[in-house]
mmCIF file of C-alpha atoms in Angstrom:
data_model
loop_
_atom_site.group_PDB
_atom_site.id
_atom_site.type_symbol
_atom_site.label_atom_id
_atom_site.label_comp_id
_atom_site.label_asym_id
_atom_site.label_seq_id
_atom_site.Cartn_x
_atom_site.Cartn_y
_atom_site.Cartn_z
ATOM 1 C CA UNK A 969 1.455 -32.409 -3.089
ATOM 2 C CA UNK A 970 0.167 -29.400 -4.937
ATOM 3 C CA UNK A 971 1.405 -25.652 -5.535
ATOM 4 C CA UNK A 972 -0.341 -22.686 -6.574
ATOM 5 C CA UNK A 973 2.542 -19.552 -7.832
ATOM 6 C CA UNK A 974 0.957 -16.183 -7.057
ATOM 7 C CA UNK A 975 1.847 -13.700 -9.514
ATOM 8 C CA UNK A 976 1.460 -10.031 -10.351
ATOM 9 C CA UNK A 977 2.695 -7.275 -13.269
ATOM 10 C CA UNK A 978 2.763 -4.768 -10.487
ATOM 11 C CA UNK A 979 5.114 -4.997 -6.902
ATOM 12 C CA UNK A 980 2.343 -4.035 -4.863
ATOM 13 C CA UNK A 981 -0.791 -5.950 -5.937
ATOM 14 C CA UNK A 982 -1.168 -7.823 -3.371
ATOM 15 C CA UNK A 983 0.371 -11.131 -3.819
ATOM 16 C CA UNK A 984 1.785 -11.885 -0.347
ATOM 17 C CA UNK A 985 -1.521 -10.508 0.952
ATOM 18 C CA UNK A 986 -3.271 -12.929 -1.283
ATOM 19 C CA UNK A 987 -0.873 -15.561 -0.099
ATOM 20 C CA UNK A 988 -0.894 -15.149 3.932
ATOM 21 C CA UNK A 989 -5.066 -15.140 3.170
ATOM 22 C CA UNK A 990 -4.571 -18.993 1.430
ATOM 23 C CA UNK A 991 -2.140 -19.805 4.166
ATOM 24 C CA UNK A 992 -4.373 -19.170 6.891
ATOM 25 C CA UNK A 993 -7.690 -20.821 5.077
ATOM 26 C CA UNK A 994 -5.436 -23.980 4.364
ATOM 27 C CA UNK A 995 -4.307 -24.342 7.690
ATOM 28 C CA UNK A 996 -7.856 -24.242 9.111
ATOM 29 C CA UNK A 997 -8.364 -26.987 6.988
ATOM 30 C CA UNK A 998 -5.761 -28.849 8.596
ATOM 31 C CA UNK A 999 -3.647 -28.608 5.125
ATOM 32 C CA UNK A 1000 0.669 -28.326 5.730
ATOM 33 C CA UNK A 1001 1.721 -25.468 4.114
ATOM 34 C CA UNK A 1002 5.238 -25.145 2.617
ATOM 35 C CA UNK A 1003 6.729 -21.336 1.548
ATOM 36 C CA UNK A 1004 9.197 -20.120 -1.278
ATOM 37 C CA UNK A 1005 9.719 -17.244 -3.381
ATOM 38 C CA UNK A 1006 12.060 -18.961 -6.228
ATOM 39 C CA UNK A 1007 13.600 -15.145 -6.945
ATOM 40 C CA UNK A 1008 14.045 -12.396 -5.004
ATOM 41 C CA UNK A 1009 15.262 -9.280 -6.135
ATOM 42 C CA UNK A 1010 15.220 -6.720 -3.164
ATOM 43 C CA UNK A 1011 15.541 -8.446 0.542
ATOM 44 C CA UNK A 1012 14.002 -11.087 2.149
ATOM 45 C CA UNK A 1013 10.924 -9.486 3.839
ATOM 46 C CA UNK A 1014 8.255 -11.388 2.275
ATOM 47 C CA UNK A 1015 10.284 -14.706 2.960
ATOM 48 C CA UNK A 1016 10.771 -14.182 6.654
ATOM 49 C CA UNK A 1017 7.347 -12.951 6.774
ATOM 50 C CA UNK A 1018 5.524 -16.092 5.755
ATOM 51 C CA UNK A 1019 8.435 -18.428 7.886
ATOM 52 C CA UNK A 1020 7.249 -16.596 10.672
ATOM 53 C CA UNK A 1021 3.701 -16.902 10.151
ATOM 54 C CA UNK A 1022 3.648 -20.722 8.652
ATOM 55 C CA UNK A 1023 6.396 -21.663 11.487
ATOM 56 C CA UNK A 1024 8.730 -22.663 8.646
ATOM 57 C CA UNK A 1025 12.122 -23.960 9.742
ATOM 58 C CA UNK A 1026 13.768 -23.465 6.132
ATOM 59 C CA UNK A 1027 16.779 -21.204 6.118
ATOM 60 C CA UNK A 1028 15.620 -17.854 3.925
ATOM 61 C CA UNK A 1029 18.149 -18.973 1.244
ATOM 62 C CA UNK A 1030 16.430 -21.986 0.373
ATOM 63 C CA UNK A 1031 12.902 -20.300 0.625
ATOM 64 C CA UNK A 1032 14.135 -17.477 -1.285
ATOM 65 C CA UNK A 1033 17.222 -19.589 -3.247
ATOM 66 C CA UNK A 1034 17.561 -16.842 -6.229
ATOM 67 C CA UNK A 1035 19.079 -13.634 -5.347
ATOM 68 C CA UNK A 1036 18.582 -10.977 -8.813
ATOM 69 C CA UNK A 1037 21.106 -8.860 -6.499
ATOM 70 C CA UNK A 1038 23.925 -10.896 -5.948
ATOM 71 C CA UNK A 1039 23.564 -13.622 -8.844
ATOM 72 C CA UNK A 1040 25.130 -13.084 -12.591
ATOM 73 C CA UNK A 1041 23.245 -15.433 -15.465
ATOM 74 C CA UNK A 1042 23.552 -19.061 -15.509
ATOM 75 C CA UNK A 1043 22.385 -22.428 -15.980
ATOM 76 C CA UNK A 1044 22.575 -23.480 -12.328
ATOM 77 C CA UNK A 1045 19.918 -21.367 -10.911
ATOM 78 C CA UNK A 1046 16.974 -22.894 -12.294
ATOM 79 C CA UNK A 1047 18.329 -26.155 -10.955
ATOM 80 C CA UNK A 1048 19.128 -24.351 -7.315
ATOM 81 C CA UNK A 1049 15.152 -23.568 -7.710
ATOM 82 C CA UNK A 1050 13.795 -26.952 -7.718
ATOM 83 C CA UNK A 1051 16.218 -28.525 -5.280
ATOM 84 C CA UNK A 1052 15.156 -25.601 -2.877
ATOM 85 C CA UNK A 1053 11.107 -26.340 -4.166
ATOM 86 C CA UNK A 1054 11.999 -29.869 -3.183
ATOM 87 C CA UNK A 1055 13.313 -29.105 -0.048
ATOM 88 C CA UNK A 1056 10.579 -26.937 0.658
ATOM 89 C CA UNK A 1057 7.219 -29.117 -0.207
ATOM 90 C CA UNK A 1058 9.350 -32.197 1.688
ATOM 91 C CA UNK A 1059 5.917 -33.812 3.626
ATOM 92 C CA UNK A 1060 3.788 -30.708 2.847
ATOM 93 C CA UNK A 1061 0.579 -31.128 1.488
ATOM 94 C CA UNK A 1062 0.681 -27.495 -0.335
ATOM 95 C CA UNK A 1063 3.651 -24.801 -1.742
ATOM 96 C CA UNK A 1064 3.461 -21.509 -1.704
ATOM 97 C CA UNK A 1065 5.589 -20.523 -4.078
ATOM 98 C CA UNK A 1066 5.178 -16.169 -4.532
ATOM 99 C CA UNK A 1067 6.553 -14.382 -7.556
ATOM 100 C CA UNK A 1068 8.409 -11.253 -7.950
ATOM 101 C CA UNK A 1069 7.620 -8.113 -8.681
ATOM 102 C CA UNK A 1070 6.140 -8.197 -12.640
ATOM 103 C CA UNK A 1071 5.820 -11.413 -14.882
ATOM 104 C CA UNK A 1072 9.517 -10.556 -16.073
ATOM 105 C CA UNK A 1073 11.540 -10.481 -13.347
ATOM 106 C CA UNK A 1074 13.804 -13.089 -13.561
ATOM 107 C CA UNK A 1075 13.788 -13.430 -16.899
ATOM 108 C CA UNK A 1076 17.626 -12.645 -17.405
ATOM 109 C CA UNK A 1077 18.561 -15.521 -15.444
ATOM 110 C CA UNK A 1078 15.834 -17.603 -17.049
ATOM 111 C CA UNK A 1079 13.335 -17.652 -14.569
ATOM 112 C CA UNK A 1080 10.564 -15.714 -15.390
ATOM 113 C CA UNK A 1081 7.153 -16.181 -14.009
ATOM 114 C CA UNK A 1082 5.821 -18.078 -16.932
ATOM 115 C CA UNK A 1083 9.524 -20.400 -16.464
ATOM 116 C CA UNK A 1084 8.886 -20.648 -12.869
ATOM 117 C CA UNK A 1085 5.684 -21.813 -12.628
ATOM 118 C CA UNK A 1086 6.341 -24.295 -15.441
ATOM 119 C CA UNK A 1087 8.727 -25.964 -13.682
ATOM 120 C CA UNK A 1088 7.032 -25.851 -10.421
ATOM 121 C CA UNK A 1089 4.022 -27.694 -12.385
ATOM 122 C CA UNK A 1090 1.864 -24.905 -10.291
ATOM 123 C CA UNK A 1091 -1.398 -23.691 -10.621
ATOM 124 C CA UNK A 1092 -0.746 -19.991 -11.435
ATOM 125 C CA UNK A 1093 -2.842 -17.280 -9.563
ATOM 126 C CA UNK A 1094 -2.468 -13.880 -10.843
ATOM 127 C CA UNK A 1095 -2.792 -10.860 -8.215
ATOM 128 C CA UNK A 1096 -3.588 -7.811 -9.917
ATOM 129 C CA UNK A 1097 -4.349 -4.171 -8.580
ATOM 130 C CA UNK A 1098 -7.529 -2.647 -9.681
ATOM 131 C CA UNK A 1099 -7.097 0.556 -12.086
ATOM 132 C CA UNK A 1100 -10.861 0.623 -13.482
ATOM 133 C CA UNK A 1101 -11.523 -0.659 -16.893
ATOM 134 C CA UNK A 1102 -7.903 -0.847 -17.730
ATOM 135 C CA UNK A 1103 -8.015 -4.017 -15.302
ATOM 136 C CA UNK A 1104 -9.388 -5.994 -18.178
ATOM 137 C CA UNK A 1105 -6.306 -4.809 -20.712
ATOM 138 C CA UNK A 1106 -3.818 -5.401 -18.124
ATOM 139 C CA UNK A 1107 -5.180 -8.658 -17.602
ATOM 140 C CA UNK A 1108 -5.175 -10.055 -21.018
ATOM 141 C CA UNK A 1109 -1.720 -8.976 -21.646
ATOM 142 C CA UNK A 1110 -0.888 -10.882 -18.360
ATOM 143 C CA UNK A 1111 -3.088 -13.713 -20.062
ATOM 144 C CA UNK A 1112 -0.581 -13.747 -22.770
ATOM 145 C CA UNK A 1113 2.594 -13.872 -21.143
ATOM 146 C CA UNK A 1114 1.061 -16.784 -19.065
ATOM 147 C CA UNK A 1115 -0.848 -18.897 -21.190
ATOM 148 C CA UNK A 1116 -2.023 -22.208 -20.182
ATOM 149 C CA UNK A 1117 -0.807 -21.751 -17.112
ATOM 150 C CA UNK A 1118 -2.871 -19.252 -16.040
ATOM 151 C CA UNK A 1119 -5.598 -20.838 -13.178
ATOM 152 C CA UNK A 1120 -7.170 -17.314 -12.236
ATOM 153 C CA UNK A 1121 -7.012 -13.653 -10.882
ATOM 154 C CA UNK A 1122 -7.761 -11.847 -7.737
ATOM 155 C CA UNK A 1123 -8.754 -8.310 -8.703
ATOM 156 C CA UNK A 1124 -7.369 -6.909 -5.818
ATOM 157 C CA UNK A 1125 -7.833 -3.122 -4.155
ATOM 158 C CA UNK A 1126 -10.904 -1.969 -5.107
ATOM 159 C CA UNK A 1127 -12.090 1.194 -4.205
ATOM 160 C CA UNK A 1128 -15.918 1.275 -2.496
ATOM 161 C CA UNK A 1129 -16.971 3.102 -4.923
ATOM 162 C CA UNK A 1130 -16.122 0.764 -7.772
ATOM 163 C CA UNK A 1131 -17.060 -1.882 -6.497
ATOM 164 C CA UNK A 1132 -20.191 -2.328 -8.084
ATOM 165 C CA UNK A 1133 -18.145 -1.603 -11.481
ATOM 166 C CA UNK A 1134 -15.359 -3.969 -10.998
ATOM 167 C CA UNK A 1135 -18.456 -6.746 -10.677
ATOM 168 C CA UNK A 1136 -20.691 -5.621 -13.163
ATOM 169 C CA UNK A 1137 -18.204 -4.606 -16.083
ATOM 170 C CA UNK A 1138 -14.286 -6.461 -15.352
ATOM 171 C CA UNK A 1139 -15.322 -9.467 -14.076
ATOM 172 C CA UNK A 1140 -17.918 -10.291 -17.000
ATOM 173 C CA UNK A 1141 -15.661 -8.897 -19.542
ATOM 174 C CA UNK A 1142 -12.662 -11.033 -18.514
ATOM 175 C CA UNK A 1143 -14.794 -13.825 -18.297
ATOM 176 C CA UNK A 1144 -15.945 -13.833 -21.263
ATOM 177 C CA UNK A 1145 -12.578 -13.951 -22.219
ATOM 178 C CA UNK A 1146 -12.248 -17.585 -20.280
ATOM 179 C CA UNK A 1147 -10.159 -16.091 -17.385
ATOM 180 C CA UNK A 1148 -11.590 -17.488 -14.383
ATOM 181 C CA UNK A 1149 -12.370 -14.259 -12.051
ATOM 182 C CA UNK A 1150 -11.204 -15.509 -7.991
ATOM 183 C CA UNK A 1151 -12.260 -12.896 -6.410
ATOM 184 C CA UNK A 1152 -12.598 -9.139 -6.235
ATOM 185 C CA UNK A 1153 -11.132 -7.681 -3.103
ATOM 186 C CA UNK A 1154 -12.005 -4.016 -1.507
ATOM 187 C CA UNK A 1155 -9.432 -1.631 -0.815
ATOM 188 C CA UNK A 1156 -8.405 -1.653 2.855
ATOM 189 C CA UNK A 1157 -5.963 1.245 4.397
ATOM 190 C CA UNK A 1158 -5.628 -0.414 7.318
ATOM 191 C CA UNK A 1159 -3.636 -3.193 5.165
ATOM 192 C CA UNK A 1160 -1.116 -0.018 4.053
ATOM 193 C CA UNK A 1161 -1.073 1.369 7.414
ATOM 194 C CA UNK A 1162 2.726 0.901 8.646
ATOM 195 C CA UNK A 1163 3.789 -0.082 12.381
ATOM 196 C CA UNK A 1164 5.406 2.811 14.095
ATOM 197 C CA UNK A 1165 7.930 1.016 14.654
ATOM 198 C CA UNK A 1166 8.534 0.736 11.036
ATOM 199 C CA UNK A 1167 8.540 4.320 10.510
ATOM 200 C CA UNK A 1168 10.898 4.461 13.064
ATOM 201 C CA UNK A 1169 13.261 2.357 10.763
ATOM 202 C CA UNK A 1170 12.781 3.933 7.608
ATOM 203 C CA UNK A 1171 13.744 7.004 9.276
ATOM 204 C CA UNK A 1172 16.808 6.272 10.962
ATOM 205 C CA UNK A 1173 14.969 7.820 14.014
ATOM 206 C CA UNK A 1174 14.498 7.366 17.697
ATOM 207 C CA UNK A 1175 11.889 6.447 19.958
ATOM 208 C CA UNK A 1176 11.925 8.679 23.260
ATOM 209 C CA UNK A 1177 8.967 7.436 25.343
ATOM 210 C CA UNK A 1178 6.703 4.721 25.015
ATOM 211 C CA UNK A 1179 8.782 2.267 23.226
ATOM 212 C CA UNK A 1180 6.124 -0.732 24.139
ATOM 213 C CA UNK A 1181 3.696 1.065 21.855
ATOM 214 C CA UNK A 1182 5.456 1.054 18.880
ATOM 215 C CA UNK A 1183 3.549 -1.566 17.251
ATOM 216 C CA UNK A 1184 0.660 0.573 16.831
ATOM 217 C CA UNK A 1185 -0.594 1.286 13.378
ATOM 218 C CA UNK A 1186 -0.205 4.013 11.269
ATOM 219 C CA UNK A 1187 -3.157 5.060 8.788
ATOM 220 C CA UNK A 1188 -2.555 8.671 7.728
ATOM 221 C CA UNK A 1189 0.149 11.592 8.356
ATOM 222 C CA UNK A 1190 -0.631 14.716 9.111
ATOM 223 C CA UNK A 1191 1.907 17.773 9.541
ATOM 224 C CA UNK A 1192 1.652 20.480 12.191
ATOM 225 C CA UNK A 1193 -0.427 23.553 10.943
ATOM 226 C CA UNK A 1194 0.458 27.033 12.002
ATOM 227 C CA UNK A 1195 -2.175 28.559 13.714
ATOM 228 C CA UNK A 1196 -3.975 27.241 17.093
ATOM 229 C CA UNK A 1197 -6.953 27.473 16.051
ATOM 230 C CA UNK A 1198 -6.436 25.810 12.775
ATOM 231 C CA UNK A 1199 -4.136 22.865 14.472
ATOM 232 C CA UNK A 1200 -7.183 21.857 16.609
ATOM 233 C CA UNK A 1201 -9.740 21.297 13.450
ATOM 234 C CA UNK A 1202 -7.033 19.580 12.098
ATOM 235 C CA UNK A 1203 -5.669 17.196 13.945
ATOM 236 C CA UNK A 1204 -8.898 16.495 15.091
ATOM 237 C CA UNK A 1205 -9.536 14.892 11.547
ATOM 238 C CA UNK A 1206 -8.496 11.477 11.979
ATOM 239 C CA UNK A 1207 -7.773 9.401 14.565
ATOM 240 C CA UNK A 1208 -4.749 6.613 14.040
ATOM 241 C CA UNK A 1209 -2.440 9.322 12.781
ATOM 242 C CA UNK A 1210 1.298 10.117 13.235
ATOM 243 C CA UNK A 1211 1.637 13.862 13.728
ATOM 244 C CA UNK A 1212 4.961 15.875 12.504
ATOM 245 C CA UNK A 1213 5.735 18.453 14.373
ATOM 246 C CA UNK A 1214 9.247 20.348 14.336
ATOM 247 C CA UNK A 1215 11.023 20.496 17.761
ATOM 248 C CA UNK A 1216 10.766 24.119 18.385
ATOM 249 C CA UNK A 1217 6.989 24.124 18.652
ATOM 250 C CA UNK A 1218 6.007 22.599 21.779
ATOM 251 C CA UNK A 1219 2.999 24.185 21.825
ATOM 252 C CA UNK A 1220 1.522 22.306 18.368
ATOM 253 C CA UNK A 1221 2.998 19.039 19.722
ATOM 254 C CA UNK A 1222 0.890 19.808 22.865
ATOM 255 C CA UNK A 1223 -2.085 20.227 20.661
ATOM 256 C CA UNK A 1224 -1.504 16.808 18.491
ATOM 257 C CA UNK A 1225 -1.718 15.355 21.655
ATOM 258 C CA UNK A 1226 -5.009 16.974 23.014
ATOM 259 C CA UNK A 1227 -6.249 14.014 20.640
ATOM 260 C CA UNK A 1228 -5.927 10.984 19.508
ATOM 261 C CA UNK A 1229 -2.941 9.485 17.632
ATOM 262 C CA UNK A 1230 -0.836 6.755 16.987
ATOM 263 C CA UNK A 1231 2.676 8.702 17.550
ATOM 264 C CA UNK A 1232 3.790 12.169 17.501
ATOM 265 C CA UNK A 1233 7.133 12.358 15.493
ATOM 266 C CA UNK A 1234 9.813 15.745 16.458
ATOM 267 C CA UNK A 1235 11.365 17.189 13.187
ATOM 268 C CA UNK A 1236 14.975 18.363 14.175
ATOM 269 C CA UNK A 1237 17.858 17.275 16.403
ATOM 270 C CA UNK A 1238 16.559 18.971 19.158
ATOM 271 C CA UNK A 1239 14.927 17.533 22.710
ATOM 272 C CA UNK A 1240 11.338 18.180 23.243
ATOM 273 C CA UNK A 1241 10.134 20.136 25.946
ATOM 274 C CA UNK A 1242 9.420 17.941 29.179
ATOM 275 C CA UNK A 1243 5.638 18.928 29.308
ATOM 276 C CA UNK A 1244 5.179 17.101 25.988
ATOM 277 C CA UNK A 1245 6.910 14.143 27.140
ATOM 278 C CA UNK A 1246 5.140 13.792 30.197
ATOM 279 C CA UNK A 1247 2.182 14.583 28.506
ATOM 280 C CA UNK A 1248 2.976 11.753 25.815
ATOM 281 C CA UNK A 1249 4.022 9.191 28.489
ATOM 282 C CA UNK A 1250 0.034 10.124 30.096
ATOM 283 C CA UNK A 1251 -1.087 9.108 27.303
ATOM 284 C CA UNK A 1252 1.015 6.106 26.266
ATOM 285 C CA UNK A 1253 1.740 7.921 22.825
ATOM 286 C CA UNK A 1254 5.051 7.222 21.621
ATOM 287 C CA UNK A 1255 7.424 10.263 20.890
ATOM 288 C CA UNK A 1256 10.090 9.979 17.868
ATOM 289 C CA UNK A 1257 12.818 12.164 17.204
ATOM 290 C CA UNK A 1258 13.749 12.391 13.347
ATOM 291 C CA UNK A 1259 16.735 14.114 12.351
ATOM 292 C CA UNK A 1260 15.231 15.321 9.277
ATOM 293 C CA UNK A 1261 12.751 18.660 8.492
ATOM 294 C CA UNK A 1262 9.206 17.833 8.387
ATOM 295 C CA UNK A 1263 8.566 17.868 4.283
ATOM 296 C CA UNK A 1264 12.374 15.651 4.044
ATOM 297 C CA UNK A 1265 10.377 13.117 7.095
ATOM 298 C CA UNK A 1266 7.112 12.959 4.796
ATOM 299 C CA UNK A 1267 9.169 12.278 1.926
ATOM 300 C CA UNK A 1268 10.746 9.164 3.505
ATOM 301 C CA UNK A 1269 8.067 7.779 5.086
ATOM 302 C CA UNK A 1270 5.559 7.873 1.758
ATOM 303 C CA UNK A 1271 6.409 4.837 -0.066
ATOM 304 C CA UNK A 1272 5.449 2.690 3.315
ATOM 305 C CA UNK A 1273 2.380 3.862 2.356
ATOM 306 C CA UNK A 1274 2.119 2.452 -0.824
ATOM 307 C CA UNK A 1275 3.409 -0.931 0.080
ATOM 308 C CA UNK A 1276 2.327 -1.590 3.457
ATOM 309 C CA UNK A 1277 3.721 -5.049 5.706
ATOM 310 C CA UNK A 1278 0.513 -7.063 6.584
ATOM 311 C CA UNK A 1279 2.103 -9.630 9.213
ATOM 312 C CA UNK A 1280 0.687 -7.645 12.033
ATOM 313 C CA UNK A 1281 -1.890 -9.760 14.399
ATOM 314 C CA UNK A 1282 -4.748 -7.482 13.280
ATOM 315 C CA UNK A 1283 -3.880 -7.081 10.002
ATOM 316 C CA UNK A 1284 -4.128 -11.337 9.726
ATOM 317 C CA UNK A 1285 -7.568 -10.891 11.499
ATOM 318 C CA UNK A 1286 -8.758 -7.765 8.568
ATOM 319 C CA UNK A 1287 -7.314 -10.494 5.844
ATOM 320 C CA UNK A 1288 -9.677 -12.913 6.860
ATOM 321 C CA UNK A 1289 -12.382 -10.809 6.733
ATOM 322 C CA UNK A 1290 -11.756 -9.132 3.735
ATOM 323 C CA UNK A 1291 -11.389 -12.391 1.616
ATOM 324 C CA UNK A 1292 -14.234 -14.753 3.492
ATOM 325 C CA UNK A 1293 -17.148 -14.812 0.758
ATOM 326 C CA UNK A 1294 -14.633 -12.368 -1.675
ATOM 327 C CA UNK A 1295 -12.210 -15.480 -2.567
ATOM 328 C CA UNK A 1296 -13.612 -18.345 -4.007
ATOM 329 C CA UNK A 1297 -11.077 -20.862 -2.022
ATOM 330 C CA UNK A 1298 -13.054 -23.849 -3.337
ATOM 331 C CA UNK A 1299 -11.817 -23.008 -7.250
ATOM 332 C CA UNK A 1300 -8.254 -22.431 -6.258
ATOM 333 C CA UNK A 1301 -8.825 -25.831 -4.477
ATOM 334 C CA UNK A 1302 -10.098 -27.347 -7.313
ATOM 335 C CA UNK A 1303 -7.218 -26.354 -9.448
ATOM 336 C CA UNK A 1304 -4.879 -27.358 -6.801
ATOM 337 C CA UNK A 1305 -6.586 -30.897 -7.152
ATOM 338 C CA UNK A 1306 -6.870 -30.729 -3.156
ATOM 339 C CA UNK A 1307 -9.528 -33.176 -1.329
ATOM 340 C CA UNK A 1308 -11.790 -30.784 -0.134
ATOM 341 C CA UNK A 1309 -12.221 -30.615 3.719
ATOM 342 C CA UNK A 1310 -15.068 -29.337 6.149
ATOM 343 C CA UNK A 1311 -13.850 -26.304 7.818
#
C-alpha cells in the first residue's frame, strides 16, 4: 500500500483538483483508492467531496480526524491521525491523504505538512499556483520546508499566455534545482465556475422558478446596466453568466433574458413581475431572489470565484482533459512504487 500527500503554500492551488485527477487515473487502472485529509481547519467539503466521488464508506471524522477548529494542542492527535490513516488505507492499494491550506497549518498541534507526511511515509506532491517567475522562489522555499520528502510539483493555473514561459523558464530553472517538475497545468474558468445552486447558498437566497436547473454553471457575473441600448451589448457578452438585476427593473431582467444565461438573480425583497417569470420558466432559466442590493450580492458571491468546487460531472470530464499528456502519472507512479498497469 502506497500514499502520495498533496500539498500546497496557498488554499487554492489546486490540490483537491490535483487529487480527484489521480483518483480518477488510478481507478482506470483498476487501483483502490483510500481518502483522508489528516487536518482540517474550515469544514469538511473537500472530505465529503472525494467520499462521494471514491464511494468511500468512512465516516468524515476519520477521513478528516483533526479538527484546527474544535481541537486545543496535544499529544493525542498525531496518534488519532494514523489510527484514522490506518483505518483508511485498510485493503486499499493507494491513500490519498490532502493537506491543508499552507505547509504550516497544523503546526500548533504538531502536524504540519512536513510532520504529516513523515508519518504517513508518503510521497509528497506539492500543488502550487502559477504567479510567473516568482513560481520558482515560492517553490524553493516550499523545497525547504519539505526536504527529502518532497517527490514533485504540479505548477498549476497557468494562464495561455504563459504557457510557453512557465515551460521554457520555471520548469528548467526548478529543475535544475533537482525538483522534479509533474506537470504544468492551464488555467481553466470553467474549474472556478460555481453551481447556481451554490450561489444560491452563499447567499441565503431563493430559487423562484426552475429549481431543476440549478446545477448549471456559473462562469462570469454581470450586473444590470442602465440604459437599453447599452444592456443589450452587454449582456450579450458572454454566455454562461448570472445576471443581477434589482427587482424594480423588469424591463432589464427582460433584456438579460433576451439571451443566454445561466440564472438571472433579483436584488431586493421584492416579487418579480410575472412576464419575467414566465418568460424565465420559457426558457428554463432559473430566477433567484437575494435579499441583498446588487454591489452587497457581488460582494458575497466573489470569493466562489476564487475557489471554485470541481465535483460537478463536467467538471470531472474538463479534469481529465486538462491533465491527460499535462501530468506525468507514470513519475508519481514511480514514486508511489506502484506496478504499473495498461490502461
Amino acid at each position: 500500500m502506497s500514499t502520495v500527500y498533496l500539498c500546497s503554500s496557498d488554499p487554492s492551488a489546486g490540490k483537491t483538483f490535483v487529487a480527484i485527477g489521480l483518483a480518477r487515473q488510478l481507478a482506470k487502472l483498476s487501483y483502490s483508492v483510500g481518502y483522508i485529509k489528516p487536518v482540517v481547519a474550515s469544514g469538511n467539503g473537500d472530505v465529503q467531496l472525494m467520499k462521494g466521488l471514491l464511494s468511500l464508506s468512512e465516516p468524515d471524522n476519520v477521513m478528516g480526524p483533526v479538527d484546527l477548529g474544535a481541537e486545543e494542542a496535544g499529544s493525542g492527535l498525531a496518534a488519532r491521525v494514523e489510527q484514522a490513516y490506518r483505518q483508511v488505507a485498510q485493503g486499499k492499494d493507494v491513500v490519498l491523504a490532502e493537506g491543508g491550506g499552507n505547509l504550516n497549518e497544523g503546526a500548533q498541534v504538531g502536524l504540519s505538512a512536513a510532520q504529516v507526511a513523515t508519518k504517513l511515509e508518503a510521497a509528497v506532491v506539492l500543488v502550487v499556483k502559477y504567479i510567473g517567475e516568482a513560481t520558482i522562489d515560492s517553490v524553493l522555499v516550499s523545497k525547504r520546508s519539505l526536504g527529502e520528502l518532497l517527490s514533485g510539483v504540479v505548477v498549476n493555473n497557468v494562464p495561455a499566455a504563459q504557457e510557453s514561459l512557465a515551460n521554457k523558464t520555471v520548469v528548467p530553472a526548478l529543475e535544475g534545482r533537482q525538483v522534479k517538475v509533474l506537470g504544468v497545468v492551464p488555467q481553466d474558468p470553467v474549474l472556478l465556475a460555481p453551481t447556481v445552486k451554490e450561489l444560491v447558498e452563499v447567499l441565503g437566497a431563493e430559487v423562484l422558478c426552475c429549481e431543476d436547473q440549478v446545477g448549471r454553471l456559473v462562469e462570469s457575473l454581470l450586473i444590470g446596466a442602465i440604459s437599453y441600448e447599452g444592456s443589450r451589448a452587454y449582456f450579450a457578452r458572454k454566455t454562461n453568466k448570472a445576471v443581477i438585476a434589482p427587482a424594480n427593473r423588469p424591463d432589464m431582467q427582460l433584456w438579460a433574458l433576451a439571451g443566454p444565461l445561466s440564472c438571472l438573480i433579483i436584488t431586493g425583497r421584492y416579487n418579480p413581475d410575472p412576464t419575467v417569470l414566465a418568460n424565465a420558466k420559457a426558457k428554463g432559466v432559473p430566477v433567484v431572489r437575494a435579499d441583498k442590493d446588487s454591489v452587497a450580492t457581488v460582494e458575497a458571491m466573489q470569493e466562489l470565484f476564487v475557489k471554485g468546487s470541481v465535483g460537478q460531472p463536467d467538471k470531472l470530464v474538463r479534469i481529465d482533459a486538462l491533465l491527460s499528456g499535462r501530468l506525468d502519472f507514470h513519475s508519481v507512479f514511480s514514486a508511489l512504487q506502484l506496478p504499473r498497469r495498461a490502461g
